[in-house]
Amino acid sequence: QVQLVESGGGLVQAGGSLRLSCAASGFTFSMYGMAWFRQSPGKEREFVAAISRSGLITDYAELVKGRFTISRDNAKNTVYLQMSSLKPEDTADYYCAAKYSTYVVYARDYDYWGQGTQVTVSS
């Protein structure tokens, strides 16, 4: 069955870094655009970053541009989110998502979702 399993979350001080991973199985990973979203308590799920099937095209939310980097390894069926210069407002549950053929910034359009990994940034 389809699985997206995130890992790498945790507690970090402001200014620190974390790398999230999302391991995919049960579908042809290279045929899917991938994205990271995040959600804080009481807020809607928001787009963070996305990457094309080949990995050549990326897109970022303005709030994370220049601090976060999305990448993928199609040989390992894994997508990554390198987060640097973290701020307390980056605290959220982070989810990876897969969309067949392409990527978009709207959560409702994604086909598969992981269970999330928690990131907490202390001030």
PDB file of N, CA, C and O in Angstrom, residues 37 106-111 113:
ATOM      1  N   PHE A  37       4.255  20.478   3.405  1.00  0.00           N
ATOM      2  CA  PHE A  37       3.309  21.415   3.998  1.00  0.00           C
ATOM      3  C   PHE A  37       3.545  21.422   5.497  1.00  0.00           C
ATOM      4  O   PHE A  37       4.192  20.537   6.040  1.00  0.00           O
ATOM      5  N   TYR A 106      -1.576  23.833  -3.565  1.00  0.00           N
ATOM      6  CA  TYR A 106      -2.825  23.647  -2.837  1.00  0.00           C
ATOM      7  C   TYR A 106      -2.887  22.249  -2.235  1.00  0.00           C
ATOM      8  O   TYR A 106      -2.833  21.247  -2.950  1.00  0.00           O
ATOM      9  N   ALA A 107      -3.047  22.172  -0.942  1.00  0.00           N
ATOM     10  CA  ALA A 107      -3.036  20.895  -0.243  1.00  0.00           C
ATOM     11  C   ALA A 107      -4.143  19.970  -0.751  1.00  0.00           C
ATOM     12  O   ALA A 107      -3.955  18.754  -0.836  1.00  0.00           O
ATOM     13  N   ARG A 108      -5.278  20.511  -1.102  1.00  0.00           N
ATOM     14  CA  ARG A 108      -6.429  19.688  -1.475  1.00  0.00           C
ATOM     15  C   ARG A 108      -6.187  18.883  -2.742  1.00  0.00           C
ATOM     16  O   ARG A 108      -6.900  17.924  -3.012  1.00  0.00           O
ATOM     17  N   ASP A 109      -5.188  19.257  -3.517  1.00  0.00           N
ATOM     18  CA  ASP A 109      -4.952  18.603  -4.802  1.00  0.00           C
ATOM     19  C   ASP A 109      -3.966  17.436  -4.726  1.00  0.00           C
ATOM     20  O   ASP A 109      -3.694  16.799  -5.739  1.00  0.00           O
ATOM     21  N   TYR A 110      -3.445  17.165  -3.551  1.00  0.00           N
ATOM     22  CA  TYR A 110      -2.448  16.099  -3.435  1.00  0.00           C
ATOM     23  C   TYR A 110      -3.107  14.743  -3.228  1.00  0.00           C
ATOM     24  O   TYR A 110      -4.160  14.632  -2.604  1.00  0.00           O
ATOM     25  N   ASP A 111      -2.455  13.708  -3.759  1.00  0.00           N
ATOM     26  CA  ASP A 111      -3.021  12.358  -3.764  1.00  0.00           C
ATOM     27  C   ASP A 111      -2.712  11.586  -2.488  1.00  0.00           C
ATOM     28  O   ASP A 111      -3.541  10.831  -1.986  1.00  0.00           O
ATOM     29  N   TRP A 113      -0.545  11.492   1.455  1.00  0.00           N
ATOM     30  CA  TRP A 113      -0.001  12.271   2.568  1.00  0.00           C
ATOM     31  C   TRP A 113       0.694  11.363   3.575  1.00  0.00           C
ATOM     32  O   TRP A 113       0.281  10.216   3.789  1.00  0.00           O
TER      33      TRP A 113
END
